[in-house]
Amino acid sequence: MQTLFYAENREGKIPVAGSNENMLIKSNSDKEKEIVQILTESNEELCQQHELFLAEMEFKQKLIDTRKSNSITQQEVSERSGLSQQAVSRLEKGTGGTLETVMRYLHAIGYSLEIKRIL
């Protein structure tokens, strides 16, 4: 059975995804970017949510890059912070993490969180 999903913008509807119960669909990042653009350009709330998601993913990538550039393993972060290695991994993957977890992680790699005003 084939199911199609559509995104709608000013120009009308376009098919964005299909599913077949017996088939996996290969990812297409260009198509995915196009779909996200179509969905966010006509929905301000969705656009804001997407921007927050991108900022969170950029922040998590910076955590990983900083940890690795200082030759620190996830296990070392775990030992230094008191977090489980699984909690460190979940934080880096973007699937978990409270502010306390972020603060403990940052302290374990020798950094702190600073708040600054955006203009």
Coordinates of C-alpha atoms in Angstrom, one line a residue:
M1 CA 0.0 0.0 0.0
Q2 CA 1.4 3.4 -1.0
T3 CA 0.7 6.5 1.1
L4 CA 1.7 10.0 0.0
F5 CA 2.2 13.0 2.2
Y6 CA 2.0 16.5 0.9
A7 CA 3.4 19.9 1.9
E8 CA 1.5 23.0 0.9
N9 CA 2.9 26.4 0.1
R10 CA 1.7 29.3 -2.0
E11 CA 2.1 27.4 -5.2
G12 CA 0.0 24.5 -4.1
K13 CA 0.6 21.0 -2.8
I14 CA 3.7 18.9 -3.6
P15 CA 4.3 15.3 -2.6
V16 CA 6.9 15.1 0.1
A17 CA 7.0 11.5 1.2
G18 CA 5.6 8.2 0.4
S19 CA 5.7 5.0 2.3
N20 CA 5.4 1.4 1.2
E21 CA 5.0 -1.3 3.9
N22 CA 7.6 -3.5 2.2
M23 CA 10.2 -0.9 1.2
L24 CA 12.7 1.4 2.9
I25 CA 13.2 4.8 1.3
K26 CA 16.7 6.2 0.9
S27 CA 17.3 9.6 2.4
N28 CA 17.6 12.6 0.1
S29 CA 19.0 15.6 2.0
D30 CA 18.3 18.0 -0.8
K31 CA 14.7 16.9 -1.0
E32 CA 14.4 17.0 2.8
K33 CA 15.8 20.6 2.9
E34 CA 13.2 21.6 0.2
I35 CA 10.4 20.0 2.3
V36 CA 11.5 21.8 5.4
Q37 CA 11.7 25.1 3.6
I38 CA 8.2 24.6 2.2
L39 CA 6.8 23.7 5.6
T40 CA 8.5 26.4 7.5
E41 CA 8.0 29.3 5.1
S42 CA 4.2 29.3 5.6
N43 CA 4.1 28.5 9.3
E44 CA 5.8 31.0 11.7
E45 CA 5.6 28.7 14.7
L46 CA 7.0 25.8 12.8
C47 CA 9.8 28.0 11.5
Q48 CA 10.7 29.1 15.1
Q49 CA 10.7 25.5 16.3
H50 CA 13.0 24.5 13.4
E51 CA 15.4 27.4 14.2
L52 CA 15.5 26.2 17.8
F53 CA 16.1 22.7 16.7
L54 CA 19.0 23.8 14.5
A55 CA 20.5 25.9 17.3
E56 CA 20.3 22.9 19.6
M57 CA 22.0 20.6 17.1
E58 CA 24.7 23.2 16.5
F59 CA 25.3 23.5 20.3
K60 CA 25.5 19.7 20.7
Q61 CA 28.0 19.5 17.8
K62 CA 30.1 22.2 19.5
L63 CA 30.1 20.1 22.6
I64 CA 31.3 17.0 20.7
D65 CA 33.9 19.0 18.7
T66 CA 35.3 20.7 21.9
R67 CA 35.5 17.4 23.7
K68 CA 37.3 15.7 20.9
S69 CA 39.7 18.6 20.2
N70 CA 40.7 18.3 23.9
S71 CA 41.2 14.6 23.5
I72 CA 38.6 13.7 26.1
T73 CA 36.5 10.6 25.7
Q74 CA 32.9 10.2 26.6
Q75 CA 34.0 7.9 29.4
E76 CA 36.3 10.6 30.8
V77 CA 33.4 13.1 30.7
S78 CA 31.4 10.5 32.6
E79 CA 34.0 10.0 35.3
R80 CA 34.7 13.7 35.7
S81 CA 31.0 14.8 35.7
G82 CA 29.4 11.9 37.6
L83 CA 27.1 11.4 34.7
S84 CA 26.7 7.9 33.2
Q85 CA 28.4 7.3 29.9
Q86 CA 24.9 6.7 28.5
A87 CA 23.8 10.2 29.7
V88 CA 26.8 11.7 28.0
S89 CA 26.0 9.9 24.8
R90 CA 22.3 10.9 24.9
L91 CA 23.3 14.5 25.4
E92 CA 25.6 14.5 22.4
K93 CA 23.1 12.7 20.2
G94 CA 20.5 15.3 21.1
T95 CA 18.1 12.9 22.7
G96 CA 18.4 14.0 26.3
G97 CA 19.9 16.4 28.7
T98 CA 18.7 18.9 31.3
L99 CA 20.4 22.2 32.0
E100 CA 22.2 20.4 35.0
T101 CA 23.5 17.7 32.6
V102 CA 24.8 20.4 30.2
M103 CA 26.5 22.2 33.1
R104 CA 28.1 19.1 34.5
Y105 CA 29.3 18.1 31.0
L106 CA 30.8 21.5 30.3
H107 CA 32.6 21.6 33.7
A108 CA 34.0 18.1 33.0
I109 CA 35.6 19.4 29.7
G110 CA 36.8 22.6 31.3
Y111 CA 34.2 25.0 30.1
S112 CA 31.3 27.0 31.5
L113 CA 28.0 28.4 30.2
E114 CA 27.8 32.1 29.6
I115 CA 24.6 34.1 28.9
K116 CA 24.9 37.1 26.6
R117 CA 22.3 39.4 25.2
I118 CA 21.5 39.2 21.5
L119 CA 20.6 42.3 19.6

